[in-house]
CSV table of C-alpha atoms in Angstrom, one decimal:
chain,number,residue,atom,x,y,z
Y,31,UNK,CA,-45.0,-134.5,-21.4
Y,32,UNK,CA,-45.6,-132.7,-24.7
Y,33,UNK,CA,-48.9,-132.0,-25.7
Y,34,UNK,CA,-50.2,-133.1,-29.5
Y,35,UNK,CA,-51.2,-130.5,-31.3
Y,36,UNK,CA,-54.9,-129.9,-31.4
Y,37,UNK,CA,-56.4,-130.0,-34.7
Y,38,UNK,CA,-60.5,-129.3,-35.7
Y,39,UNK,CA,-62.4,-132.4,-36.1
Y,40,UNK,CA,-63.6,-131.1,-39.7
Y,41,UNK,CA,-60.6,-129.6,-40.6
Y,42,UNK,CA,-58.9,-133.3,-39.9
Y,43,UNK,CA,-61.4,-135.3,-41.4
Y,44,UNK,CA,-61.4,-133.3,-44.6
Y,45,UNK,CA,-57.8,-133.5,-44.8
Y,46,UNK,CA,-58.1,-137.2,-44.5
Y,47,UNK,CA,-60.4,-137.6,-47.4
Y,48,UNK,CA,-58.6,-134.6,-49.8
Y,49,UNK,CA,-54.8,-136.7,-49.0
Y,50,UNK,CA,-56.2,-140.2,-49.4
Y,51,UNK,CA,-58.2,-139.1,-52.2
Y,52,UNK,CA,-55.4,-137.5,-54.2
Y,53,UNK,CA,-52.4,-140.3,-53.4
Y,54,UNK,CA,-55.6,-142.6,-55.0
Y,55,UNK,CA,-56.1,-140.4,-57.9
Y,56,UNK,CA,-52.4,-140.0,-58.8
Y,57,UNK,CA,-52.0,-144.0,-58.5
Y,58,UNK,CA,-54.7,-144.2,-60.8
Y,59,UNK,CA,-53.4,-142.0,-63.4
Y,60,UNK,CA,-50.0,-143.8,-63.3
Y,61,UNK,CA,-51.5,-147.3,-63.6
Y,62,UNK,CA,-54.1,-146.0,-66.4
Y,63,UNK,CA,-51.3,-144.5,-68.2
Y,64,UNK,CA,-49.5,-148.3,-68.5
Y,65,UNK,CA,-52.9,-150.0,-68.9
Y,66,UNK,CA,-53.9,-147.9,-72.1
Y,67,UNK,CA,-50.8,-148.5,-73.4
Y,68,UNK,CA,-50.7,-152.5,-73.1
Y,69,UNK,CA,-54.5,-152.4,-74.0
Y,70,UNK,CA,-53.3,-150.3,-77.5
Y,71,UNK,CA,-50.2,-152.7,-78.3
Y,72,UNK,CA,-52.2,-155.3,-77.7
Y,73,UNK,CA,-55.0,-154.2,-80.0
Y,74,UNK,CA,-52.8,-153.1,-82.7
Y,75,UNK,CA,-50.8,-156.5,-83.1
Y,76,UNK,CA,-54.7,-158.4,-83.3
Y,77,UNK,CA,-55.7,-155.7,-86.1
Y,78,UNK,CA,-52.4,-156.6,-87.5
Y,79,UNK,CA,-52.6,-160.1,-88.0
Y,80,UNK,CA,-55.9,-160.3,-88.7
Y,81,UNK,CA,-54.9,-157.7,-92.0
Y,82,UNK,CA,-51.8,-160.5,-93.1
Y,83,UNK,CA,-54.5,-163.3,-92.6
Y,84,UNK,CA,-56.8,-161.5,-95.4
Y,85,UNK,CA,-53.6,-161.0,-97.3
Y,86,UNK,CA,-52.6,-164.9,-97.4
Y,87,UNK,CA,-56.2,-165.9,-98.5
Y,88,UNK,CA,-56.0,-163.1,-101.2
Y,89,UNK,CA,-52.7,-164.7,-102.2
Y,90,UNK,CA,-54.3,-168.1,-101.9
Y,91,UNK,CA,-56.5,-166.9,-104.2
Y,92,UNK,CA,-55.4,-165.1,-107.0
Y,93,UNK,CA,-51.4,-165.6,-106.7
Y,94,UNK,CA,-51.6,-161.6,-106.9
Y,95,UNK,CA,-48.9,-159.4,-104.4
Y,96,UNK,CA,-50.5,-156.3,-102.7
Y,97,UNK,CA,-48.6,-153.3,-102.4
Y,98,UNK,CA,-50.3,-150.1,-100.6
Y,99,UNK,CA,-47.5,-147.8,-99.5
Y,100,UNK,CA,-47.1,-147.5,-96.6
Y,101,UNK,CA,-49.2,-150.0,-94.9
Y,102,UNK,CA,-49.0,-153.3,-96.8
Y,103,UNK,CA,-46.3,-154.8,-99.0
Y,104,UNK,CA,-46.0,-158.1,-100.3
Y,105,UNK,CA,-42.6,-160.1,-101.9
Y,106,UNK,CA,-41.7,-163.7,-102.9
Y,107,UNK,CA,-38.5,-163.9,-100.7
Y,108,UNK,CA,-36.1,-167.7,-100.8
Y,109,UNK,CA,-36.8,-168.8,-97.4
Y,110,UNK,CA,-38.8,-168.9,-94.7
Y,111,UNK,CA,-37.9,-166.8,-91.4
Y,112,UNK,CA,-39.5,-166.1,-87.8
Y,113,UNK,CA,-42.6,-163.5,-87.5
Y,114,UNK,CA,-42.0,-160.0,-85.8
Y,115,UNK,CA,-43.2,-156.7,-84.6
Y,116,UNK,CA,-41.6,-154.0,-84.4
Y,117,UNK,CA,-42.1,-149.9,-84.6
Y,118,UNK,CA,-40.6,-148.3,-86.8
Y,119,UNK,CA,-40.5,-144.5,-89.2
Y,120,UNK,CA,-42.0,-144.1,-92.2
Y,121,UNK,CA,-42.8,-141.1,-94.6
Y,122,UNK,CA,-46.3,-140.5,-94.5
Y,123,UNK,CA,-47.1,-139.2,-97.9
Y,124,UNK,CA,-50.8,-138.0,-96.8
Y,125,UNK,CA,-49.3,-136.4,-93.8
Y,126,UNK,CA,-46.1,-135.4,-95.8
Y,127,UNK,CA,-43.5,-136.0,-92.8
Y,128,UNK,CA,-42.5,-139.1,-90.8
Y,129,UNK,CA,-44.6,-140.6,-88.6
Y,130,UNK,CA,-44.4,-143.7,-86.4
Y,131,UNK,CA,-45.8,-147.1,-87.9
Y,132,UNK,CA,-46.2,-150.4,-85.9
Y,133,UNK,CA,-44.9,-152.9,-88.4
Y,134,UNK,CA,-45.7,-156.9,-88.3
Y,135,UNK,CA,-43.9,-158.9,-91.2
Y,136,UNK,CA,-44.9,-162.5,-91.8
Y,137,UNK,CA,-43.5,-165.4,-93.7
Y,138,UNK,CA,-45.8,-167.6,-95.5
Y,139,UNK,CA,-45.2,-170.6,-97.9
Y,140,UNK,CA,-48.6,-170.8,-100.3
Y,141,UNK,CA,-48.7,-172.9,-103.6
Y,142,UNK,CA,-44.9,-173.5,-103.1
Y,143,UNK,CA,-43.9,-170.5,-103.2
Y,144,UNK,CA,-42.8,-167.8,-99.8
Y,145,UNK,CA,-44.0,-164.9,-99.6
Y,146,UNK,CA,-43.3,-161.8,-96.7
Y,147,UNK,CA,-46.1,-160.1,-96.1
Y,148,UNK,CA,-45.6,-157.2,-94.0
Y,149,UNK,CA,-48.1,-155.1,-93.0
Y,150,UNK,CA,-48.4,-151.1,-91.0
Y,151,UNK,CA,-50.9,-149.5,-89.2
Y,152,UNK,CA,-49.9,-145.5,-87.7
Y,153,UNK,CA,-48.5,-145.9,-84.0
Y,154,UNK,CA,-50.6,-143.9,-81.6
Y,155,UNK,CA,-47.8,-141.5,-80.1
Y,156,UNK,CA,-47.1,-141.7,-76.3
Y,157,UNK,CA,-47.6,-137.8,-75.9
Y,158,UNK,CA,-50.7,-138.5,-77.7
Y,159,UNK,CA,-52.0,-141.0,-74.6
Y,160,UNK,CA,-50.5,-138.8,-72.1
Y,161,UNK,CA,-52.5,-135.7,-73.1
Y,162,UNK,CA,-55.5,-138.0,-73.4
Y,163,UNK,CA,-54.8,-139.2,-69.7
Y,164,UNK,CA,-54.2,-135.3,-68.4
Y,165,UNK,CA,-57.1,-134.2,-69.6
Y,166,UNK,CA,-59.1,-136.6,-68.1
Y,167,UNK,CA,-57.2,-136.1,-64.9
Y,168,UNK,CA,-58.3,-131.9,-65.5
Y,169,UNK,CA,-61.8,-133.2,-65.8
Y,170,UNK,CA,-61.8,-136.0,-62.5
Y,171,UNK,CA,-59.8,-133.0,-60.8
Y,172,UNK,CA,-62.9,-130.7,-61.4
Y,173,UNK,CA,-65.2,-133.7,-60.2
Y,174,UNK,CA,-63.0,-134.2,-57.4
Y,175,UNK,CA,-63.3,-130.9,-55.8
Y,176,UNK,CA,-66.6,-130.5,-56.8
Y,177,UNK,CA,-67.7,-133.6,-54.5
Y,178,UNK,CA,-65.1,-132.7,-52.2
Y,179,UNK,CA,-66.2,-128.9,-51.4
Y,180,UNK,CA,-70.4,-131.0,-51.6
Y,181,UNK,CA,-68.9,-133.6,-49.0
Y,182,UNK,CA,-67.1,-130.8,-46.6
Y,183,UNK,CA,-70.4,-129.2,-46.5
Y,184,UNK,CA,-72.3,-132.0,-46.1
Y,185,UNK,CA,-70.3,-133.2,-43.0
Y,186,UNK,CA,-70.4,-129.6,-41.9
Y,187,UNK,CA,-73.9,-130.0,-41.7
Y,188,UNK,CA,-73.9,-133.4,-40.1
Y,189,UNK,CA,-72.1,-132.3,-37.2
Y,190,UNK,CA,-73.4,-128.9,-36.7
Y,191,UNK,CA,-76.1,-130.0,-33.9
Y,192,UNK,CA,-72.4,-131.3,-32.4
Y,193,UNK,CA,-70.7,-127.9,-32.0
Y,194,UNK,CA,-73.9,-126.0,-31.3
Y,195,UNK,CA,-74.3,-128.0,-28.3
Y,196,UNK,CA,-70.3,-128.0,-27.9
Y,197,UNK,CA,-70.7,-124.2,-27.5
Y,198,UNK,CA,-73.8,-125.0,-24.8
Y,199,UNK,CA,-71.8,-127.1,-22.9
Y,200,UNK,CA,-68.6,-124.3,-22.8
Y,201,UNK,CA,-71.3,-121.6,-21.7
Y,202,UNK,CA,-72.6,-124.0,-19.1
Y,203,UNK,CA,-72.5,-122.7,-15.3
Y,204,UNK,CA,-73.5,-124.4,-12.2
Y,205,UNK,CA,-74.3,-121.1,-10.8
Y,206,UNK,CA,-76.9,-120.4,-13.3
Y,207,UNK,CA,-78.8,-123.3,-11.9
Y,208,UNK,CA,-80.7,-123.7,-15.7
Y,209,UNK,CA,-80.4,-127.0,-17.0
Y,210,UNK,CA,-78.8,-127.3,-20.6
Y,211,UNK,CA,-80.9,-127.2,-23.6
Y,212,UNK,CA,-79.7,-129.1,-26.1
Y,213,UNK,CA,-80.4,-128.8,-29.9
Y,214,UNK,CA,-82.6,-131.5,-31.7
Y,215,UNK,CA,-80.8,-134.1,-33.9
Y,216,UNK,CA,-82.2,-137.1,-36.2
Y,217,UNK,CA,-78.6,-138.5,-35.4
Y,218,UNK,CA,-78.7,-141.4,-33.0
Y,219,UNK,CA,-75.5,-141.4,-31.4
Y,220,UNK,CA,-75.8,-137.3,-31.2
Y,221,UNK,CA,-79.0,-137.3,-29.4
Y,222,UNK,CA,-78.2,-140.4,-27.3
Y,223,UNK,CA,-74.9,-138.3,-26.2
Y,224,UNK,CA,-77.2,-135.2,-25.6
Y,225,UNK,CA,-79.3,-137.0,-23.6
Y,226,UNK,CA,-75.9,-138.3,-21.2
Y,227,UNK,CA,-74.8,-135.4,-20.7
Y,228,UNK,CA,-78.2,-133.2,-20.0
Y,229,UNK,CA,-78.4,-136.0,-17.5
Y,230,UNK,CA,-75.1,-135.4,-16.1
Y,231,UNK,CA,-75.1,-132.1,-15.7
Y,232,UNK,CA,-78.6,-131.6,-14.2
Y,233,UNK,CA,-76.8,-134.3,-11.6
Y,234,UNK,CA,-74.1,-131.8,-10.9
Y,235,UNK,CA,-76.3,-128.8,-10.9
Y,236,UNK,CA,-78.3,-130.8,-8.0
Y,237,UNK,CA,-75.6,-131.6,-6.4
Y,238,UNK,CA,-73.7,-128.1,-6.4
Y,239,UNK,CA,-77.2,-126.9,-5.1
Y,240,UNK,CA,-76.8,-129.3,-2.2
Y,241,UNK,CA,-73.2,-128.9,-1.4
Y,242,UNK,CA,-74.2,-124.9,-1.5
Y,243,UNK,CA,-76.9,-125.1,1.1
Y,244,UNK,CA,-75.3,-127.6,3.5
Y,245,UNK,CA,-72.1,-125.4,3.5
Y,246,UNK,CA,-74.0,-122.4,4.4
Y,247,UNK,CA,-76.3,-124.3,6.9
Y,248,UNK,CA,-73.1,-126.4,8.2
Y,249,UNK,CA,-71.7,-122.8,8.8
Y,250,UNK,CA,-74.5,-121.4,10.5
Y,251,UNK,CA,-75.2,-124.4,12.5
Y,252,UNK,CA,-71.6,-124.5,14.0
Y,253,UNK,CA,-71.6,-120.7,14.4
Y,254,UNK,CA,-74.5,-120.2,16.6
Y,255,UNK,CA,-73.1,-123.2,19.1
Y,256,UNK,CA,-69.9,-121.9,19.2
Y,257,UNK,CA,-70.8,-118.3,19.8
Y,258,UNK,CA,-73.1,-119.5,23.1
Y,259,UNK,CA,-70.1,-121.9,24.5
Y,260,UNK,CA,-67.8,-118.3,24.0
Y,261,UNK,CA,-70.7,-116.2,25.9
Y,262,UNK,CA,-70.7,-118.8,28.6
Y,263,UNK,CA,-67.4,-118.7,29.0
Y,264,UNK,CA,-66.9,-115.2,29.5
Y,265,UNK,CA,-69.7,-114.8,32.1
Y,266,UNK,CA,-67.7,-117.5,33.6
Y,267,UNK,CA,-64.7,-114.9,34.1
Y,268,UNK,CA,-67.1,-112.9,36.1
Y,269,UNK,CA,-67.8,-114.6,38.6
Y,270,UNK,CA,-65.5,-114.6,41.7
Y,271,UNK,CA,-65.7,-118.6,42.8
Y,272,UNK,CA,-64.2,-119.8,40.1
Y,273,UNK,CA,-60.4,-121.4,41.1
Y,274,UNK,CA,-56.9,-120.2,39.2
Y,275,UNK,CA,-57.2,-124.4,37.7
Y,276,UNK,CA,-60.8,-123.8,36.6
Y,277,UNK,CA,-59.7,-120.0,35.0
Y,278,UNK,CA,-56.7,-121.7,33.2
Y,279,UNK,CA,-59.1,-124.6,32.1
Y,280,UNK,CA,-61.6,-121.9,30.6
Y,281,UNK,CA,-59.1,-120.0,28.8
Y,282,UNK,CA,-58.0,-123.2,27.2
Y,283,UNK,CA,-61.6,-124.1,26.2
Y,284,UNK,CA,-62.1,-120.4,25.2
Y,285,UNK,CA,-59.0,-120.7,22.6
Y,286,UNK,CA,-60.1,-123.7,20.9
Y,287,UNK,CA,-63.1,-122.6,20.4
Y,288,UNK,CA,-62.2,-119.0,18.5
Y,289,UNK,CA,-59.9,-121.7,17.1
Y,290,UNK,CA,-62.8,-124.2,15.8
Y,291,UNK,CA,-64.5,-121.1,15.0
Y,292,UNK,CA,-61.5,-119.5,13.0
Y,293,UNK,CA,-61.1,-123.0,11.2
Y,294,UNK,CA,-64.8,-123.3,10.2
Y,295,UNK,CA,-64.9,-119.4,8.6
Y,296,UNK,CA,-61.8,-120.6,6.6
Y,297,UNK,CA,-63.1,-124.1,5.3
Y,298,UNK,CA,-66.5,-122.3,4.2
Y,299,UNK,CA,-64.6,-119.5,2.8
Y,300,UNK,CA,-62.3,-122.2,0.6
Y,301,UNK,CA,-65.9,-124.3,-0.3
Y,302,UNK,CA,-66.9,-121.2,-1.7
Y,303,UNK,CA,-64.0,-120.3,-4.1
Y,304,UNK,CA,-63.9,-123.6,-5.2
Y,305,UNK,CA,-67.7,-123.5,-6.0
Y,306,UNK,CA,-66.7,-120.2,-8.1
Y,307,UNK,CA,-69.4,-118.3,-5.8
Y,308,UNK,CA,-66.8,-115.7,-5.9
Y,309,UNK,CA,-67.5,-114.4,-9.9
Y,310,UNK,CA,-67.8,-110.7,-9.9
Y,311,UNK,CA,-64.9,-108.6,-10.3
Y,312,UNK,CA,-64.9,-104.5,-9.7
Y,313,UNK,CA,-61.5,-102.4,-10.8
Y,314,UNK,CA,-60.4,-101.6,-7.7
Y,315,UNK,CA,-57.1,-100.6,-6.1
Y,316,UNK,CA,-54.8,-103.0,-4.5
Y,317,UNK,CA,-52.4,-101.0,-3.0
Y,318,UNK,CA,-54.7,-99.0,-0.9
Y,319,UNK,CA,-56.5,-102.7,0.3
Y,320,UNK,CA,-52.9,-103.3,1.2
Y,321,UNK,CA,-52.2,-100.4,3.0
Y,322,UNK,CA,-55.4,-101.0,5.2
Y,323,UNK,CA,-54.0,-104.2,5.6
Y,324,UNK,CA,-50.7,-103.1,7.3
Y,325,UNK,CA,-53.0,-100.8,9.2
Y,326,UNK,CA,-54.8,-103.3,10.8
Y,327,UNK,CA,-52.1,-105.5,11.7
Y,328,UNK,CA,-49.9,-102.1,13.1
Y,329,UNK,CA,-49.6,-102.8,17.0
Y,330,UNK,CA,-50.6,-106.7,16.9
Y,331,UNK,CA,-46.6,-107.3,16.1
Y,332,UNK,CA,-43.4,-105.7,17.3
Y,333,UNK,CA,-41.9,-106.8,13.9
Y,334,UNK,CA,-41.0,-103.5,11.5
Y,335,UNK,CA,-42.8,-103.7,8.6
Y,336,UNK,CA,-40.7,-101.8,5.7
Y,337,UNK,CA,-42.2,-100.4,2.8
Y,338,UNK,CA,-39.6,-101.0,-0.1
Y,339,UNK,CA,-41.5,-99.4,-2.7
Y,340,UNK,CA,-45.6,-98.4,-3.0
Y,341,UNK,CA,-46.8,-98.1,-6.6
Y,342,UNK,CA,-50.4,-98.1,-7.6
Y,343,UNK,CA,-51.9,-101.7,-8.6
Y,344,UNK,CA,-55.3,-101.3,-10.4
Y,345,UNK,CA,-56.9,-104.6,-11.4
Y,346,UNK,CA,-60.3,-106.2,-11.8
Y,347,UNK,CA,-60.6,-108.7,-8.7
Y,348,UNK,CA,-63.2,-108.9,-5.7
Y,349,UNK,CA,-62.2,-106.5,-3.1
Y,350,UNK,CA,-63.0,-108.8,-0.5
Y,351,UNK,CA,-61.0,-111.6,-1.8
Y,352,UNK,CA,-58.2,-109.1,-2.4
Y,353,UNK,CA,-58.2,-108.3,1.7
Y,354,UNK,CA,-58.0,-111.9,2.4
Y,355,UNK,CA,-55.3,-112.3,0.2
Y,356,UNK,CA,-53.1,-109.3,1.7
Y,357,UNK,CA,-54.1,-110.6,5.4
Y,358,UNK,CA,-53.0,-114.1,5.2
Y,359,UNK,CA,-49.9,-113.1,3.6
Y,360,UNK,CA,-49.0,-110.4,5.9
Y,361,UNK,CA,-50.0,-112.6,9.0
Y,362,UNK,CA,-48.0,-115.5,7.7
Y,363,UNK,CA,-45.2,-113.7,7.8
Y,364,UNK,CA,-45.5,-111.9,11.2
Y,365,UNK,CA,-45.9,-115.7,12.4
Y,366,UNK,CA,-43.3,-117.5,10.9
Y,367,UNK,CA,-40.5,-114.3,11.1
Y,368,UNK,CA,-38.0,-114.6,14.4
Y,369,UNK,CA,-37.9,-111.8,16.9
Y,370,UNK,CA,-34.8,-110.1,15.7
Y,371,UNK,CA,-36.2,-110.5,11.8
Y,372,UNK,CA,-38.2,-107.9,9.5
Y,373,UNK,CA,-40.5,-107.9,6.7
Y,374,UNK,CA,-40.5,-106.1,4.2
Y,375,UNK,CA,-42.9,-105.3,1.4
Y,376,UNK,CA,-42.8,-104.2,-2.5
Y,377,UNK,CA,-45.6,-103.5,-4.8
Y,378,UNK,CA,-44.7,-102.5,-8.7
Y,379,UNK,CA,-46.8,-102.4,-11.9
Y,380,UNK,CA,-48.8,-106.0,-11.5
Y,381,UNK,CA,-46.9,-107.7,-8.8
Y,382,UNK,CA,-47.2,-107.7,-4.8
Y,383,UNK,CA,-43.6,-108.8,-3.2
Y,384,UNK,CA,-43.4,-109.8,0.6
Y,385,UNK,CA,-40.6,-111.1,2.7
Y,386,UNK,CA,-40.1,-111.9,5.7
Y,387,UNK,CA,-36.4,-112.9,7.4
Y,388,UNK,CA,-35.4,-116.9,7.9
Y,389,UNK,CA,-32.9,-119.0,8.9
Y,390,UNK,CA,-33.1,-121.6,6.2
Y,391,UNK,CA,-35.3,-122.4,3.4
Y,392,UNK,CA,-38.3,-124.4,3.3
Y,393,UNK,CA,-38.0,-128.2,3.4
Y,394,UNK,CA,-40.9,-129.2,1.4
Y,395,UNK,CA,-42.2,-125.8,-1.0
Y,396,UNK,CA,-44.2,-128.5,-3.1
Y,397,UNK,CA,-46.4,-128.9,-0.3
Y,398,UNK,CA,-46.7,-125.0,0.9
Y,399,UNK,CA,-50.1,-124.5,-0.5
Y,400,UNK,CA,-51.3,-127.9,0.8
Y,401,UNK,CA,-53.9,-127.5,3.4
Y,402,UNK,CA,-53.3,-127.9,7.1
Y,403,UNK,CA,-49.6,-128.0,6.2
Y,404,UNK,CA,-47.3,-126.6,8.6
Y,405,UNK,CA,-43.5,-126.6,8.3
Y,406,UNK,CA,-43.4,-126.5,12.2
Y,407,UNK,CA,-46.1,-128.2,14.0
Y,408,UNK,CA,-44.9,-126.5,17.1
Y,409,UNK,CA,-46.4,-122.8,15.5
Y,410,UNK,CA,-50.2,-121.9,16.6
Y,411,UNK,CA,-51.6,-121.7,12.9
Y,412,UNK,CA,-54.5,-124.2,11.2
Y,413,UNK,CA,-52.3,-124.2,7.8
Y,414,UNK,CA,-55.0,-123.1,5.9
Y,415,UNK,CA,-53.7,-119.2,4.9
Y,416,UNK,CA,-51.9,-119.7,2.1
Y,417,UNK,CA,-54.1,-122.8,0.8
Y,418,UNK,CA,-56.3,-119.7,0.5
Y,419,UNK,CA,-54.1,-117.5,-0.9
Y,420,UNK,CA,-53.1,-120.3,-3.5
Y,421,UNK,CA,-57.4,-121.3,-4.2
Y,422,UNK,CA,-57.6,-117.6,-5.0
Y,423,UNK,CA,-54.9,-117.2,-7.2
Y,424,UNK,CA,-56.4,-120.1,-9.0
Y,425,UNK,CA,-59.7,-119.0,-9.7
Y,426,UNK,CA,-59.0,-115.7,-11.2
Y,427,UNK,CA,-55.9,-116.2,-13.2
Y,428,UNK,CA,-53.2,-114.5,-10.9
Y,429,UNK,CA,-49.9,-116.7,-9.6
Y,430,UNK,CA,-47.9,-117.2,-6.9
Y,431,UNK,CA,-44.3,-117.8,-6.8
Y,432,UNK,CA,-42.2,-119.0,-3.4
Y,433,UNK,CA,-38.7,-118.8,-2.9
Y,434,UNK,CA,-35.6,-118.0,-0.7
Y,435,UNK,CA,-32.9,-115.5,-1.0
Y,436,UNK,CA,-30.7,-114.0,1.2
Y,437,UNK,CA,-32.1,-115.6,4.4
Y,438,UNK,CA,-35.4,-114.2,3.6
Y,439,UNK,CA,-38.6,-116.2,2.4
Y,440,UNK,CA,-40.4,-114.5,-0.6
Y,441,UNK,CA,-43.8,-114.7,-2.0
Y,442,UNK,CA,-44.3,-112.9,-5.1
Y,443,UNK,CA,-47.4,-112.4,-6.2
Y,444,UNK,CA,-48.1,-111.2,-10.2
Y,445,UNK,CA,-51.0,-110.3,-11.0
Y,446,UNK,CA,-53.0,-111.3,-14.8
């Protein structure tokens, strides 16, 4: 599923209002542009006709025909015809060039006689209104980003107790055990959502506090129990009257209980990288970790371990961590290789390669990390190794990569 792209909250909402706004404004300037000029036709044919209406009365009057060039002229004509508007050129002699004229022309019958009256007032030019219009739109544009650049701060200011926090909240650590302290706000719904979350995450420092000590009590608690049963048993094997039933018994008790023990070390050890107790890193050097690794398991396992290739892997990880890591990996392939298989290992630049021989690929690789998963339930192992390997990975940015070639299983591991 694809992911929308993210986008800032200010940066969207002022892109909103500057979009919006100018589709409005150039709307506006487009429906001002007709409106002015019905408003001016309409004005000029009621200045018109209320000029021929003065002309008739004079005429009433006097009898006497008015001729200004160019605006009115007056002529007896035979007959009587329909009234009309039109726009038309004349020579201006003031302006001495052409220039547009609205022109109404009227037909009146007075004392029995018909006259024409026709009468001219100068057209106001198109371009004329346009550049009227534009640079009214240069002066709203000046407004506009004037209130626009006032509004962007203004929100900016509005939700700056919003990110300040925001940043608070990104800092925030459970391990720091310190509550958050939020910044002051007159804003309702701000402070009201300050006050939620300050809640919330004093409930999960509380709670990581607990799950912290009962993890390292529950560890202690089973520890000390399971160390006496082991002491017990083994001053069991010294003495003499114990029967070969009772000895086998005790060596079974005596196995599940380095077993329990072994499963309890590797649940707390789990509870911790998941609490991210495990936070400081040191440069250190894998490949010698891995080397001491081998070392250790050398002797445990007649399978040969072949070094492919050795290079030096410096990276900034906790060293501890680092030696689980190269144990569980080595010791899940000593268990899971057959007796006539090998393993072989590869380090290079930033990646840690190990393989171990197989007959067939694994059925279910989306589980593999999935605790207490075991491909073969018949193998002596609490599925819990690479669980940890995988938690690990996880928590400091590395990855791990299964897959099967060449009857051999291979984990690579590449490190950030």
């Amino acid at each position: 599923m694809n992911q929308k792209k993210k986008v800032k909250l200010l940066k969207k909402t002022s892109r909103s209002f500057f979009t919006y706004s100018l589709i409005a404004m150039l709307l506006s300037v487009v429906a001002l542009y007709f409106i002015t000029v019905y408003i001016i036709k309409d004005e000029t044919k009621e200045s018109l006709n209320s000029a021929a209406f003065r002309i008739e009365k004079l005429i009433e009057k006097d009898g006497t025909l008015i001729n200004v060039y160019p605006i009115i002229n007056t002529e007896k004509v035979f007959a009587l015809k329909v009234e009309k508007i039109k726009d038309t050129l004349l020579y201006d002699l003031a302006e001495e060039e052409i220039e547009p004229y609205t022109e109404l022309t009227k037909y009146k019958e007075i004392h029995g006689n018909v006259y024409k009256i026709s009468v001219r007032t100068k057209a106001l030019e198109l371009h004329d209104v346009l550049q009227a219009i534009i640079l009214s739109l240069i002066i709203f544009l000046a407004v506009f980003s004037s209130l626009y650049y006032l509004n962007k701060k203004k929100i900016e200011s509005v939700w700056k107790p919003f990110f300040d926090n925001l940043k608070k909240i990104k800092e925030f650590s459970v391990q720091s055990n310190q509550s958050i302290n939020f910044e002051d706000t007159n804003i309702e719904e701000f402070s009201e959502l300050n006050t939620e979350i300050k809640t919330l995450t004093d409930k999960v420092i509380a709670d990581y506090e607990n799950l912290k000590h009962f993890t390292e009590d529950i560890s202690h608690e089973i520890q000390t129990p399971l160390a006496i049963i082991q002491a017990k048993i083994d001053n069991s094997f010294d003495e003499n009257q114990i029967s070969e039933k009772q000895y086998s018994l005790l060596i079974d008790i005596s196995n599940n209980a380095r077993r329990l023990a072994t499963l309890n070390k590797k649940l707390i050890l789990l509870a911790k990288i998941e609490n991210q107790q495990f936070k400081s890193s040191d440069r250190i050097n894998f490949t010698e970790v891995l080397k001491k690794s081998i070392e250790n398991f050398d002797g445990l396992s007649e399978l040969p371990i072949l070094i492919k290739e050795m290079n030096h892997i410096e990276i900034y990880f906790d060293e501890y961590l680092a030696r689980i890591i190269a144990d569980n990996l080595l010791s899940n392939a000593i268990k899971y290789t057959p007796t006539d298989g090998k393993i072989t290992i590869e380090s290079t630049n930033n990646q840690f390669i190990i393989s171990n021989t197989g007959y067939e690929s694994i059925k279910n690789p989306d589980k593999l990390y999935n605790r207490f998963y075991k491909e073969h339930i018949t193998k002596k192992s609490l599925g819990l190794g690479l669980a940890i390997v995988k938690k690990i990975c996880d928590s400091f940015g590395h990855s791990i990569h299964y897959s099967f070639d060449g009857n051999m299983h291979i984990f690579k591991l590449t490190f950030k």
